[in-house]
Structures are given as C-alpha cells and as structure tokens.
Tab-separated table of C-alpha atoms and ligand atoms in Angstrom:
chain	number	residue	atom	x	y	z
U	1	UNK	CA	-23.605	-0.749	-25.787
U	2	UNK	CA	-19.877	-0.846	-27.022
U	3	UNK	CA	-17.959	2.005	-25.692
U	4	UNK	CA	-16.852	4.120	-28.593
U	5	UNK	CA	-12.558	4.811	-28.896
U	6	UNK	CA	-13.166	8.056	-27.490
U	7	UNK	CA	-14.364	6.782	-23.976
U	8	UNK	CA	-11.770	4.113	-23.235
U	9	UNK	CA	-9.637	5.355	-20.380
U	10	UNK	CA	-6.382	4.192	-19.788
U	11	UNK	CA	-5.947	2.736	-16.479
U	12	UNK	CA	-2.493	3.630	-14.350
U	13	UNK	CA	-4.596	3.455	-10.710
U	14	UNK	CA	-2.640	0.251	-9.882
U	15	UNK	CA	-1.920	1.051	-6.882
U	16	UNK	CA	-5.484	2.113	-5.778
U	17	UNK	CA	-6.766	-1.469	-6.552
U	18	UNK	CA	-5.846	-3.978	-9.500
U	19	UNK	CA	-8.524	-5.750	-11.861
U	20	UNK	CA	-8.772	-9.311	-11.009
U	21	UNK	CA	-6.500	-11.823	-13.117
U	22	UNK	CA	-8.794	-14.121	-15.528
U	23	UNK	CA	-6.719	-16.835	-13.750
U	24	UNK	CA	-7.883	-16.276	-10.752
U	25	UNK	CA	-11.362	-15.621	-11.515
U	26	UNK	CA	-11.436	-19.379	-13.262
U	27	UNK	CA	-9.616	-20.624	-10.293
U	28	UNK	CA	-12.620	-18.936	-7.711
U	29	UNK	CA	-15.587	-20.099	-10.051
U	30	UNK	CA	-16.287	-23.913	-8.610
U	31	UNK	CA	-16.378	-22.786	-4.829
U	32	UNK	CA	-19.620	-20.476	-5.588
U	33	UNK	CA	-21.479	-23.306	-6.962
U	34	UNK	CA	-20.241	-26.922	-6.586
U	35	UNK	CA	-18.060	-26.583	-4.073
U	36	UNK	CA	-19.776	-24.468	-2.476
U	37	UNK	CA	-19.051	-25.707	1.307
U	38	UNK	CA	-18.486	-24.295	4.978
U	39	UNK	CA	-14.827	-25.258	6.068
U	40	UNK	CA	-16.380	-25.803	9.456
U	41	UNK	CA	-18.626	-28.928	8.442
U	42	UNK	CA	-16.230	-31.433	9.146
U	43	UNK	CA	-18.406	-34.618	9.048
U	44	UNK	CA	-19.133	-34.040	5.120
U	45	UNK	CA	-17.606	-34.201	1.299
U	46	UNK	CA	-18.486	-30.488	0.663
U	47	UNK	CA	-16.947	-29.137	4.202
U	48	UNK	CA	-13.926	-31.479	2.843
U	49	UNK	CA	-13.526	-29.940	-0.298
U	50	UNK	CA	-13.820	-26.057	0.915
U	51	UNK	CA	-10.751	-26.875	3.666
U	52	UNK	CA	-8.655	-28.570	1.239
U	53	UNK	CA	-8.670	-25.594	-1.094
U	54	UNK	CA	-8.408	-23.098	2.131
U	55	UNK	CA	-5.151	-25.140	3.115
U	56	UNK	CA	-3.991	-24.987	-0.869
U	57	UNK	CA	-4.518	-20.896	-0.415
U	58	UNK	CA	-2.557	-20.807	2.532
U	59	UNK	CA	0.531	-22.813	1.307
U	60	UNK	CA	0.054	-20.396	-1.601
U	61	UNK	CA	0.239	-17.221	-0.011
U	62	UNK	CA	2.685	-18.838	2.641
U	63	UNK	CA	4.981	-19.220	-0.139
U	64	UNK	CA	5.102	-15.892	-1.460
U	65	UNK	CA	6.008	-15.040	2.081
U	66	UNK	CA	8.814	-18.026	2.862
U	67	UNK	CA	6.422	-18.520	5.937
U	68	UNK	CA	4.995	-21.617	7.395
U	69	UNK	CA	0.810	-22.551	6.078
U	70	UNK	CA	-0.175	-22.062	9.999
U	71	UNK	CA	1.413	-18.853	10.527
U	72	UNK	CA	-1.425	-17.304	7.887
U	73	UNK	CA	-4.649	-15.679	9.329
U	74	UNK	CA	-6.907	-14.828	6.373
U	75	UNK	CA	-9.024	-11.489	7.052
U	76	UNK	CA	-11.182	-9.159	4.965
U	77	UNK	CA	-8.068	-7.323	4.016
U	78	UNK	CA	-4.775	-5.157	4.416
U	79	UNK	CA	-7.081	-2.642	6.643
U	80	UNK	CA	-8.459	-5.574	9.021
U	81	UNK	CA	-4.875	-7.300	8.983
U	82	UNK	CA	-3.574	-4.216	10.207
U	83	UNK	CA	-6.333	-3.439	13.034
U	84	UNK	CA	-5.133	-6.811	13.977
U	85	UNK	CA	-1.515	-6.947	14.385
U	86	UNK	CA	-1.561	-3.506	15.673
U	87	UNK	CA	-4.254	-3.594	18.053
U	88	UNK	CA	-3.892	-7.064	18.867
U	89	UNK	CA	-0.071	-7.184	19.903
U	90	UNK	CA	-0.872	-3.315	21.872
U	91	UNK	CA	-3.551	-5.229	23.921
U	92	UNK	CA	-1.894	-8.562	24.310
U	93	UNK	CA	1.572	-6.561	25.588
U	94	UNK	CA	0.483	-3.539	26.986
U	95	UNK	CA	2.760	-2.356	29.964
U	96	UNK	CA	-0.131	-0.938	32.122
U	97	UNK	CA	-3.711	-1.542	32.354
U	98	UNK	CA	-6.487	0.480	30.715
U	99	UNK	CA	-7.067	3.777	32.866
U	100	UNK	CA	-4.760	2.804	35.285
U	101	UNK	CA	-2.982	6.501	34.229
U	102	UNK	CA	0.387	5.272	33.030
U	103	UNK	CA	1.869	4.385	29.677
U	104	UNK	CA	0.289	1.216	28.587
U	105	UNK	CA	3.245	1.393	26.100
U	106	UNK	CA	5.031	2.966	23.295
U	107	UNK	CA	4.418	2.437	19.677
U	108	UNK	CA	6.881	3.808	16.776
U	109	UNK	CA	4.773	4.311	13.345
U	110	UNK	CA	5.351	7.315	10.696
U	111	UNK	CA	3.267	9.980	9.469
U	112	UNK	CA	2.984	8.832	6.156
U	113	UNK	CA	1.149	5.048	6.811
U	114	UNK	CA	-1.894	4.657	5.115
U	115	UNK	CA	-4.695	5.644	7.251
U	116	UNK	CA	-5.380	1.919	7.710
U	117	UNK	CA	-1.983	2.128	9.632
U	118	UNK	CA	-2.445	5.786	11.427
U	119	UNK	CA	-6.104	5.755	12.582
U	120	UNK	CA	-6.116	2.387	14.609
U	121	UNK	CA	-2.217	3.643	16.253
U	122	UNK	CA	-4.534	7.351	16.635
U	123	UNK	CA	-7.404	5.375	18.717
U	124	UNK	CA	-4.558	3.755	20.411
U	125	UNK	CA	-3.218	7.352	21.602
U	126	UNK	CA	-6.562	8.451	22.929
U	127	UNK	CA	-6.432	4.996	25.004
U	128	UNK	CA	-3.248	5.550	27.081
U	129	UNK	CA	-0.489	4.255	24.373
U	130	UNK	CA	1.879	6.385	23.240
U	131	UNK	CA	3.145	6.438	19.382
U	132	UNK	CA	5.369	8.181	17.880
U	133	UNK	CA	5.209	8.915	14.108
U	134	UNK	CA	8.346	9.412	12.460
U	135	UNK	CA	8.702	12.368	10.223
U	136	UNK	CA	10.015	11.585	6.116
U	137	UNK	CA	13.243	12.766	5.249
U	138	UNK	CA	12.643	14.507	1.915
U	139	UNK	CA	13.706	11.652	-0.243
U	140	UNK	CA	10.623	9.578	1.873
U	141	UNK	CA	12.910	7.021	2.614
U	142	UNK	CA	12.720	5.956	6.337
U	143	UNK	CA	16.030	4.238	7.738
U	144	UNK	CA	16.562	1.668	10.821
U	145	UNK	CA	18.970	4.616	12.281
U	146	UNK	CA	15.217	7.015	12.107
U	147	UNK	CA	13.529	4.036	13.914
U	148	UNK	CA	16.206	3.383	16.444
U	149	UNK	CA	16.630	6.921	17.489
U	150	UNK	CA	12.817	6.672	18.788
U	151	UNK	CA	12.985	3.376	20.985
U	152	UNK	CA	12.367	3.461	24.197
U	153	UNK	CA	12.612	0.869	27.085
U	154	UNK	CA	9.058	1.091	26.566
U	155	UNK	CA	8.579	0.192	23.282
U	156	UNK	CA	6.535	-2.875	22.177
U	157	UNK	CA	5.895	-2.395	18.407
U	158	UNK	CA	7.307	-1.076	15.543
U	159	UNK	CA	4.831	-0.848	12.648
U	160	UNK	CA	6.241	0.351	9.208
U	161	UNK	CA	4.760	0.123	5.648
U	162	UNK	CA	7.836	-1.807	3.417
U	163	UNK	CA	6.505	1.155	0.243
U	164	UNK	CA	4.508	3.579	0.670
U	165	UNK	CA	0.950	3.684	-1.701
U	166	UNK	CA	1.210	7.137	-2.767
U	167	UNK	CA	4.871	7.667	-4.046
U	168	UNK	CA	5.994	4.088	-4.236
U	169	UNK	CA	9.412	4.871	-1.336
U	170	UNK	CA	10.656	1.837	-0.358
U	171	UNK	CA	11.800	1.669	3.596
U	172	UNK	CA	14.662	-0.550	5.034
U	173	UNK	CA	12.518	-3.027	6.441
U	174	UNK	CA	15.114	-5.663	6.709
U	175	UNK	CA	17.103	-3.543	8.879
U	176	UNK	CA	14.060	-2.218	10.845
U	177	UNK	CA	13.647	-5.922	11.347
U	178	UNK	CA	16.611	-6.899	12.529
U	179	UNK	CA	16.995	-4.166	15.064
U	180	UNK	CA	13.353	-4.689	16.540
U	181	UNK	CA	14.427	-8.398	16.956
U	182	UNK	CA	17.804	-7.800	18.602
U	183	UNK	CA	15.704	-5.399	21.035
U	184	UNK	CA	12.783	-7.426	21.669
U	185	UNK	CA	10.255	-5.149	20.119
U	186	UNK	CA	7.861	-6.817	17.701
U	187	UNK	CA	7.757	-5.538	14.546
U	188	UNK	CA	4.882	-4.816	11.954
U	189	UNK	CA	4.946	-3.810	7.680
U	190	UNK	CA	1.886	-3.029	5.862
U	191	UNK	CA	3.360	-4.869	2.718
U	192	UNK	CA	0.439	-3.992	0.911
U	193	UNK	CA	2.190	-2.735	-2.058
U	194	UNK	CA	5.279	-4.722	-2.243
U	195	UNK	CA	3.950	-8.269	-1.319
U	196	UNK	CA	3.249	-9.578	-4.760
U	197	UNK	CA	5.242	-7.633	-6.460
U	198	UNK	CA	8.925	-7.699	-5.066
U	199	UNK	CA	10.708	-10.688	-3.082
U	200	UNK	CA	9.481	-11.437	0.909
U	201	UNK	CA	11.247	-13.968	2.679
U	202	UNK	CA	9.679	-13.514	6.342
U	203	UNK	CA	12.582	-14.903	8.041
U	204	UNK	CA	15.537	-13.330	6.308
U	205	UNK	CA	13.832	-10.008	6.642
U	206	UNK	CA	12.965	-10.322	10.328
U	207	UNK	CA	9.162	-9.704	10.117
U	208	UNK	CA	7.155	-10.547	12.954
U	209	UNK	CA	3.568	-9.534	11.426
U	210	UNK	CA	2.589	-8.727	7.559
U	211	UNK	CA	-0.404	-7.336	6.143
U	212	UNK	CA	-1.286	-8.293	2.231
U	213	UNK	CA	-4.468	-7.306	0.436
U	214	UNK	CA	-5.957	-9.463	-2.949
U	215	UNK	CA	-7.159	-6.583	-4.712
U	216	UNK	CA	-3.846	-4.935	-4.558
U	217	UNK	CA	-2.247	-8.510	-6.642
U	218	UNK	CA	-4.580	-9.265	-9.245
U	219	UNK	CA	-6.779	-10.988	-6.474
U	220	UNK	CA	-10.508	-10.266	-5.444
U	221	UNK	CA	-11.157	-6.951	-3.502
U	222	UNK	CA	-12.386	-8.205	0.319
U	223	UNK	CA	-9.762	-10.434	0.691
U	224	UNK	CA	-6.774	-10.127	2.502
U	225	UNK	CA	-3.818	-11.937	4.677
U	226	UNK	CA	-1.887	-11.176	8.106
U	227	UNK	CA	1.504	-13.182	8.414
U	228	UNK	CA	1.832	-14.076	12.156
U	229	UNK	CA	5.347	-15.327	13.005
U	230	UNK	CA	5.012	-18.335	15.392
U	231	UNK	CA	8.343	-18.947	16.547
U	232	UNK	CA	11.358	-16.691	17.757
U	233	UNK	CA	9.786	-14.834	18.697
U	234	UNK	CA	5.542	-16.667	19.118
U	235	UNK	CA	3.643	-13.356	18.226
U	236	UNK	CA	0.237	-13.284	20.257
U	237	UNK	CA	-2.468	-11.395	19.623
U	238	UNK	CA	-5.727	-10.347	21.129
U	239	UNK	CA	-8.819	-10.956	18.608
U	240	UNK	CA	-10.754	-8.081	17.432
U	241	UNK	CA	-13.800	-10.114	16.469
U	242	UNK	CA	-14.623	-12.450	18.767
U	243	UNK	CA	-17.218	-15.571	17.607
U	244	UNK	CA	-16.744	-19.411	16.444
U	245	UNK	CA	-13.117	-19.473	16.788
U	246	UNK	CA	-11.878	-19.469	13.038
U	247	UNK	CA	-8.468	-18.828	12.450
U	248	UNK	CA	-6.710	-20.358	15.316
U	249	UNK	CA	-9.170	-18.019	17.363
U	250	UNK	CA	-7.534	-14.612	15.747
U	251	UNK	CA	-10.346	-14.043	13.142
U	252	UNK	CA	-13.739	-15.933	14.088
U	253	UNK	CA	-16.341	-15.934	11.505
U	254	UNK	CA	-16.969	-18.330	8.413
U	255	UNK	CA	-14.463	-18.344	5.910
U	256	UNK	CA	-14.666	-16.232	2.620
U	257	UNK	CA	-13.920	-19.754	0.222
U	258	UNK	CA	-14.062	-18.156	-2.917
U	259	UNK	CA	-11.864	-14.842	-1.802
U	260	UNK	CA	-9.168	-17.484	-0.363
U	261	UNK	CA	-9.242	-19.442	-3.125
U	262	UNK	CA	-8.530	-16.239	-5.349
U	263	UNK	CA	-6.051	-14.587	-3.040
U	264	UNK	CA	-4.045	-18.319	-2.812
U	265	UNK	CA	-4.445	-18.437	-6.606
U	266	UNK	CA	-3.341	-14.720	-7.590
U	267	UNK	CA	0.087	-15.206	-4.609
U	268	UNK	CA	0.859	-18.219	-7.015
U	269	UNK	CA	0.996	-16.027	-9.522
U	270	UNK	CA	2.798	-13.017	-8.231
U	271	UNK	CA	5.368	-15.750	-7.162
U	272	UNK	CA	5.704	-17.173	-10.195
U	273	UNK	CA	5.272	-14.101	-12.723
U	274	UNK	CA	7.591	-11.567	-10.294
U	275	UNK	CA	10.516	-11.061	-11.428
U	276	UNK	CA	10.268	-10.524	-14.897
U	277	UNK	CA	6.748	-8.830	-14.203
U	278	UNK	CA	8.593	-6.653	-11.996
U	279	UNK	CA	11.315	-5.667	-14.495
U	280	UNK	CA	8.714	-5.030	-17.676
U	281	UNK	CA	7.104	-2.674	-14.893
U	282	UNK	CA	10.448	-0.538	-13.608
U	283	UNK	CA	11.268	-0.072	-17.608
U	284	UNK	CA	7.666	1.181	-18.254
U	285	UNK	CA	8.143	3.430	-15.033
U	286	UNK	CA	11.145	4.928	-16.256
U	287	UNK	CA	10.278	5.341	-19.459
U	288	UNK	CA	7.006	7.371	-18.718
U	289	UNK	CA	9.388	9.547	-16.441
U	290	UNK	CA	12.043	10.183	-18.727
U	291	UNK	CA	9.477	11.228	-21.153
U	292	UNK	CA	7.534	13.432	-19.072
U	293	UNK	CA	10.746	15.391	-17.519
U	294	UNK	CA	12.270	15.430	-20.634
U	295	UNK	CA	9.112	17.198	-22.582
U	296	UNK	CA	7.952	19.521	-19.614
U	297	UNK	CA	9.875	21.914	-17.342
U	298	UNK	CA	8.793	22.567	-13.920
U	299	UNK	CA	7.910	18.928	-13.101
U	300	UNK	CA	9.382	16.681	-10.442
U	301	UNK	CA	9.613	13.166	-9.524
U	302	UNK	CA	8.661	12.734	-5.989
U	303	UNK	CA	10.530	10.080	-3.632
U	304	UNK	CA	13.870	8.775	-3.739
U	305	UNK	CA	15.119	7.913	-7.217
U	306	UNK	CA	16.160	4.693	-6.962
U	307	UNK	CA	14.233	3.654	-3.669
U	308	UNK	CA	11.066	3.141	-5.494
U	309	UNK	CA	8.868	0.525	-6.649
U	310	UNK	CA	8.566	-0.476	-9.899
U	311	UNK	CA	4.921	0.547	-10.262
U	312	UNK	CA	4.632	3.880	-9.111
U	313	UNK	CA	5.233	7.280	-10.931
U	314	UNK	CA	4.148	10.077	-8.964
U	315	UNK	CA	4.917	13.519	-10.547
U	316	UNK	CA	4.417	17.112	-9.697
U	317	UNK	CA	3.551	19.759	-11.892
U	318	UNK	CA	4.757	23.390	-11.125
U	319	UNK	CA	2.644	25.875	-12.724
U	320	UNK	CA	-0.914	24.018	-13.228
U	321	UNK	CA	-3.928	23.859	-10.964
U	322	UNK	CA	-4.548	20.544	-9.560
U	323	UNK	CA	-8.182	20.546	-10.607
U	324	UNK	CA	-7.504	21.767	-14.172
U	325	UNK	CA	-4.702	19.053	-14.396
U	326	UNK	CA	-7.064	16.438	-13.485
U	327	UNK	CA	-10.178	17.422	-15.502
U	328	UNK	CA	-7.845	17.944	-18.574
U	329	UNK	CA	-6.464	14.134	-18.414
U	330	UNK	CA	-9.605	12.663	-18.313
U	331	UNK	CA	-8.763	9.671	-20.435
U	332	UNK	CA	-6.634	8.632	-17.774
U	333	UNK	CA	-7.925	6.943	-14.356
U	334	UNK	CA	-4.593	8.157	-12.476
U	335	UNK	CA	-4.926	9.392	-8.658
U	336	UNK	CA	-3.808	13.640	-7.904
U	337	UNK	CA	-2.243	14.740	-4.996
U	338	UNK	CA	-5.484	15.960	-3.590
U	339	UNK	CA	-7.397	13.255	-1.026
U	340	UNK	CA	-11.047	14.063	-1.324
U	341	UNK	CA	-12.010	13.755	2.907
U	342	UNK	CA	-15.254	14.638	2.915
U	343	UNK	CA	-15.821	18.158	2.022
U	344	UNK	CA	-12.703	19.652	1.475
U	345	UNK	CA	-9.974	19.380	-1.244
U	346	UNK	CA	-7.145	18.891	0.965
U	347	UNK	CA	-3.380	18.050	-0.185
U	348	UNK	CA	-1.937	14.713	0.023
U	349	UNK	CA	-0.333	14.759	3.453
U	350	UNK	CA	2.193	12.298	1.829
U	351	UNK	CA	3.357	14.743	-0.626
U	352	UNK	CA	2.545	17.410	2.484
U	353	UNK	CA	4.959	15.100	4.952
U	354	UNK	CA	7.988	15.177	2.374
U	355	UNK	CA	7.541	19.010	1.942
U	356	UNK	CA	5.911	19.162	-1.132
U	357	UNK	CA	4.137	22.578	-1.105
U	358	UNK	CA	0.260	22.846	-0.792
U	359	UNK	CA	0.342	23.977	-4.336
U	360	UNK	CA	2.680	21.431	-6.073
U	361	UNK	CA	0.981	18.490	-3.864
U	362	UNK	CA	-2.641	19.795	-5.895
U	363	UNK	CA	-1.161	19.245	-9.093
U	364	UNK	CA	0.357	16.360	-8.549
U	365	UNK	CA	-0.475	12.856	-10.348
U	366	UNK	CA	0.476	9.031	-9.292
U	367	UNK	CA	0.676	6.733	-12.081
U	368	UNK	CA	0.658	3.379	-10.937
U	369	UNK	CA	1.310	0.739	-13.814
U	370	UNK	CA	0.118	-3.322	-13.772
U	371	UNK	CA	0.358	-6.579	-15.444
U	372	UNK	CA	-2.477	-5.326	-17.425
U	373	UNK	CA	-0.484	-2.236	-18.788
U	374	UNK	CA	0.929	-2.060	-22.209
U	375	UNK	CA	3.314	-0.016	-23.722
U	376	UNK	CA	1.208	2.092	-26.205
U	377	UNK	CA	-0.699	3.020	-22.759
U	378	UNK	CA	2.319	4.639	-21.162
U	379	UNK	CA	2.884	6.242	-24.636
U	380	UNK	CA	-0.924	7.469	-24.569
U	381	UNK	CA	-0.330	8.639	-21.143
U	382	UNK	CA	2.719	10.403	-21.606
U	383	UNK	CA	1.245	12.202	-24.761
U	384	UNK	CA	-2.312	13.210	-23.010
U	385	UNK	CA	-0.071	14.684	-19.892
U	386	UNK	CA	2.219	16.731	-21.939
U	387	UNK	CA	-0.749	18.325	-24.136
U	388	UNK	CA	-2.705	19.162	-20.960
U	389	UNK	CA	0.234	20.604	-18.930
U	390	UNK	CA	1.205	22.481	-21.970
U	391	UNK	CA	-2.009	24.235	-22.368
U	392	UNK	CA	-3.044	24.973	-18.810
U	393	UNK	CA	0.123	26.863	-18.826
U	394	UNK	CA	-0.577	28.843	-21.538
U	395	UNK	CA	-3.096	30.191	-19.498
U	396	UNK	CA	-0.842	30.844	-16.537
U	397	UNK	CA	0.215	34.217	-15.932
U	398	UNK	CA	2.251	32.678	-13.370
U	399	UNK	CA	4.533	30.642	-15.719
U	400	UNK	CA	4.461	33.748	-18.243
U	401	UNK	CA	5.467	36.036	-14.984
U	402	UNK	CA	8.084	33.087	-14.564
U	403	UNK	CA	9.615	33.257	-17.965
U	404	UNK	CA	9.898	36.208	-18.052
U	405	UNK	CA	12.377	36.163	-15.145
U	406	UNK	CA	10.145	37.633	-12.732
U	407	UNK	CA	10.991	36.017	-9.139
U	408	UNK	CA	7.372	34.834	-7.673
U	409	UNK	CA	8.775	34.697	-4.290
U	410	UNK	CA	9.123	38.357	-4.628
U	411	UNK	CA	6.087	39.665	-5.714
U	412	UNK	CA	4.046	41.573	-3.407
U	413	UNK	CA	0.717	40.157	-3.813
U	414	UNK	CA	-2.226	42.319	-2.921
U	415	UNK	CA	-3.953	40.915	0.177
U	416	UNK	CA	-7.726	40.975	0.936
E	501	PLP	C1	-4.739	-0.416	-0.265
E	501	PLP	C2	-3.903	-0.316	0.938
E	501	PLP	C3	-4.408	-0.651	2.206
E	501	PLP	C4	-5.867	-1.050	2.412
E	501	PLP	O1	-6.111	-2.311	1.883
E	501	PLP	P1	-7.606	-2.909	1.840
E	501	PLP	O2	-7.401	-4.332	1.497
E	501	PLP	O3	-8.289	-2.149	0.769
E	501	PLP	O4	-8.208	-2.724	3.169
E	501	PLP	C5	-3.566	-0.565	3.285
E	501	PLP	N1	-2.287	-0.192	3.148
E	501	PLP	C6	-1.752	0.131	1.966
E	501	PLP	C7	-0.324	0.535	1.882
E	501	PLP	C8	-2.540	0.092	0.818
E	501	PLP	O5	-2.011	0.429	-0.348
C-alpha cells in the first residue's frame, strides 16, 4: 500500500541510528549467498573468500582511523566495544585484587556518557574501582584542564565520548589524549558520533582505544569496531566473551561477514564523502537554527555554539509541554528531551547535567540531520516546529502571564 503525502515523516533521528547506504547494502549482498563462508575454514575457497573481504573491512575502517588493519577488533557494536575497552583494560590493570578491600583503581568518566559508557564504569564501582564522573560546564564542553584536575596516582583510564549523542558538544580529546599519554594513563573515546563524520587520526590525537558503531555511518545496525592501539603504549585487554579465539583472542565467536563487509564498506565512504558531507550538514544545521530562533522567542540552543557537530540541533522550548510539543510534530521522527526508562517520563539527564531545568529539558527536541537529508526537509521541519510551538502557546497561560510582564518566579503558586 503506498503511503499517502500526509504520512511521510521527515526523518532528523540521525543520531539515534542512520538508514543503511544503498552502497553498502550492494556491497553486503554476495557474502549472504555466494560467499557465504566461515573466516575460520582455512583449508577451503569459501573460508578464503570471507577472510579476504574481513581483511578489506579492516583496512577500511583502519583507514578512517589512520590506524594499523591489526589494531581493529570487530564487535557487535559501540555498546560491546565499550564493555570491552573499559572493562577489559580495568581488569587487565587493576591495582588490587577483587575483594581484597582496597582500590582496584581509579577511573575518570563524565556524567553525561551514553549509558553504554556509564553503566559498565557503574558495575565497575560496585566491584571495588573507583570512577569519577566529571560534571559539564554549562556550555557541555569538557576540557583536558577538567580531566587533569581529577587524576590521581591511581588512575588507569580515562574514558571520554569525543561528542556527545544528545547535544552534539564536542570534547578536547586531542588534549585529553595527550595528557593521559604523558601520565601513563590509558585513554578511551566513545567516537560513536564523530567517527565517520569528522577527521580521526589515532596517532595524532593520542587515542589508546575507540569505539565506532555501523548503524551510526550509514552501515548495518549490529555491527561495530574497537580501535586497540598496539604500540606506545601495547593496550591489553581482558576478553569479555571467552570461546574460539576470534579476534586476536579479544572477541571469540564467528565473525558477522556480511556486517564487516558493510561497516568496511560504509568507513570507505565516510572517508571519502566527509568533508564536503560534513560541510552540506553544518550549513543545514545552522540554517534550521537560525530559522527557528529567529521565528520563536523563548527557545535556546543547547551546547556550546561553535563546539558542536555538524549534525546535531538540539533546541529548547520555553513555554510548551514536552508531550504536547512532541505529539504536535508528528511528521517529524526527531528525539525530546524526555528518555522513556521504563515507566516514568524522566528528563534527559544530559540536558539535566548542563542545568537545563526539568521543564525546559521536557520540551526539548534534537534534530539530528544525514546524508539522506535534503533541504526542503529542514524547511518542512522548521515550518511544522514553528506552527506547533506557536499554537501550544496560545494555550499557555504561562506565556500570556509572561507577556504580560508578570515575573513567574514570583508568583505564589497555591500548593496542595
Ligand atoms: C548509539 C551510541 C552508542 C551505542 O551504539 P550501539 O552500536 O547501538 O551499541 C554508544 N555511544 C554513543 C555516543 C552512541 O551515540
């Protein structure tokens, strides 16, 4: 059934997971059928041909990376491939054995990781490590002076994302880097939503371990990457999954062909395609900002204004309920400020974390572009957003109390 004009929704999720390029779909297609071998049979043609396109996808996404083919662990993605280098270097270098009382050492993360980041450094509490996570300044932006303030002799990881997913803040990873590596402390970045998309060069930026995901580059969801650096400093790791040995022993189990081969396919692409990709995407970015500031009052950009990635818009909206703002846009698939965890409607403890208030976190929306987005969908956007915020706050007596040059912070409201 063809979906009528009326149904198509305009996609700006981007940054919550990216369709897969045709490219890469075409390049995948042979290894579910013909080539259809186990890397591990080594004594025939079809074992043959599923390694030689596994070693193509790793000098692929190597590439993107300006990292050596054998330093490239290939996992199920950016939330395995950061269980890994976080739990992995934590048990390999601990400074004290489990239960033995003491420290088993001292981790440096921030609050505002994704969850794939602050849950496995959380189990890592509860098992005698201690982490500290770094606070956001306002603007989101997390410096190498923030990160050096917190090291200890102690210390035996640094794990920080290079941008974060929800507001697109960019951190000074290079500098992180270097400071970890002049102090001996190993150093982690969820690069989820910059590798692909902006420049990596593993050894200029001092980056010990990197976590990548396809479905965040126009690659197949279930696919992902961990960088290990292999010399100066040779990052070990203790395996999480423990089996035939795959993956110089770090990730045992039998190779996902077809997700490698798409991952390998969509870094060549990224590689190729990024730097005028990334401009067409900061001048749609900008442009759906100006638009919206300029046509609405009462609506603020969150994150640093410059320190941002191309892709990611996120926008609060004073004087609109979250809920209302989302089921008013519905012809857009954007993300609110709201996480849904489990039952509750609770606010982004990004937003939270910069000090965003509860309210203005609710009605808050990320618009996160792609190669897929055109022009006339920013302008769609823009024009949907405007017509809803207008018209929920017609119904505001807030915003009427507001103009009218009532202070809100003033009124006595009547408690229950
Ligand atoms: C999407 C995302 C992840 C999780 O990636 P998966 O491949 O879906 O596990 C981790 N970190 C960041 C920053 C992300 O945006």
């Amino acid at each position: 059934m063809a979906a009528s004009r009326e149904d198509r929704v305009i996609y700006l999720d981007n940054a919550a997971t990216t369709p897969c390029d045709p490219r890469v779909v075409e390049a995948m297609l042979p290894y579910f059928t013909e080539h259809f071998g186990n890397t591990g049979s080594r004594n025939h043609r079809y074992g043959w041909e599923a390694e030689a396109a596994v070693d193509t996808a790793r000098e692929q996404v190597a590439a993107l990376l300006g990292a050596d083919e054998k330093e490239i662990i290939f996992t199920s993605g950016a939330t395995e491939s950061n269980n890994l280098a976080i739990k992995g270097v934590a048990y390999m270098y601990e400074k004290a054995p489990a239960g033995s009382g003491a420290c088993r050492g001292h981790i440096i993360t921030t609050s505002i990781e994704h969850k794939a980041v602050l849950d496995p450094c959380k189990r890592l509490q509860k098992e005698g490590f201690e982490v500290t996570f770094l606070d956001p300044p306002a603007d989101g932006v997390f410096t190498a002076a923030m990160v050096e303030a917190a090291i200890r002799p102690d210390t035996i990881l640094v794990s920080m994302m290079w941008a974060n997913n929800e507001i697109g803040t960019i951190n000074e990873v290079p500098q992180i880097g270097a400071l970890c590596h002049a102090r001996d402390i190993i150093f982690h970045t969820d690069a989820t939503q910059w590798a692909g998309k902006m420049p990596v060069d593993v050894e200029r930026d001092c980056i010990d371990l990197l976590s990548l995901s396809g479905h965040k580059l126009y690659g197949p969801k279930g696919i992902g990457a961990l960088y290990v650096r292999r010399r100066k400093p040779r990052v070990r790791l203790q395996a999480l999954v423990d089996g035939g040995g795959q993956e110089r022993g770090y990730r045992s189990g039998t190779l996902n062909v077809t997700g490698i081969v798409g991952l390998g396919k969509a870094a060549a692409l990224a590689k190729a395609e990024m730097d005028a990709e990334g401009q067409r995407l900061l001048a749609l970015r900008k442009r759906l900002e100006s638009m919206v500031t300029s046509q609405l009052d009462h609506c603020a950009v969150n994150g640093h204004a410059d320190k941002r990635l191309p892709h990611i818009a996120n926008i609060s909206f004073g004087f609109v309920e979250g809920e209302s703002l989302m089921m008013a846009c519905k012809e857009l698939a954007v993300s609110s400020g709201s996480a849904c965890t489990s039952a509750s409607l609770e606010p982004s403890y990004v937003l939270k974390g910069l000090g965003v208030g509860d309210e203005l976190a609710h009605s808050s929306l990320r618009l996160s572009m792609g190669r897929f987005t055109k022009d006339s969908d920013i302008d769609a956007a823009v024009a949907s957003i405007v017509k809803a915020v207008r018209k929920l706050r017609e119904l505001s007596p807030l915003y009427d109390m507001h103009n009218e040059g009532i202070d809100l912070s003033k009124v006595e409201w009547g408690h229950h």
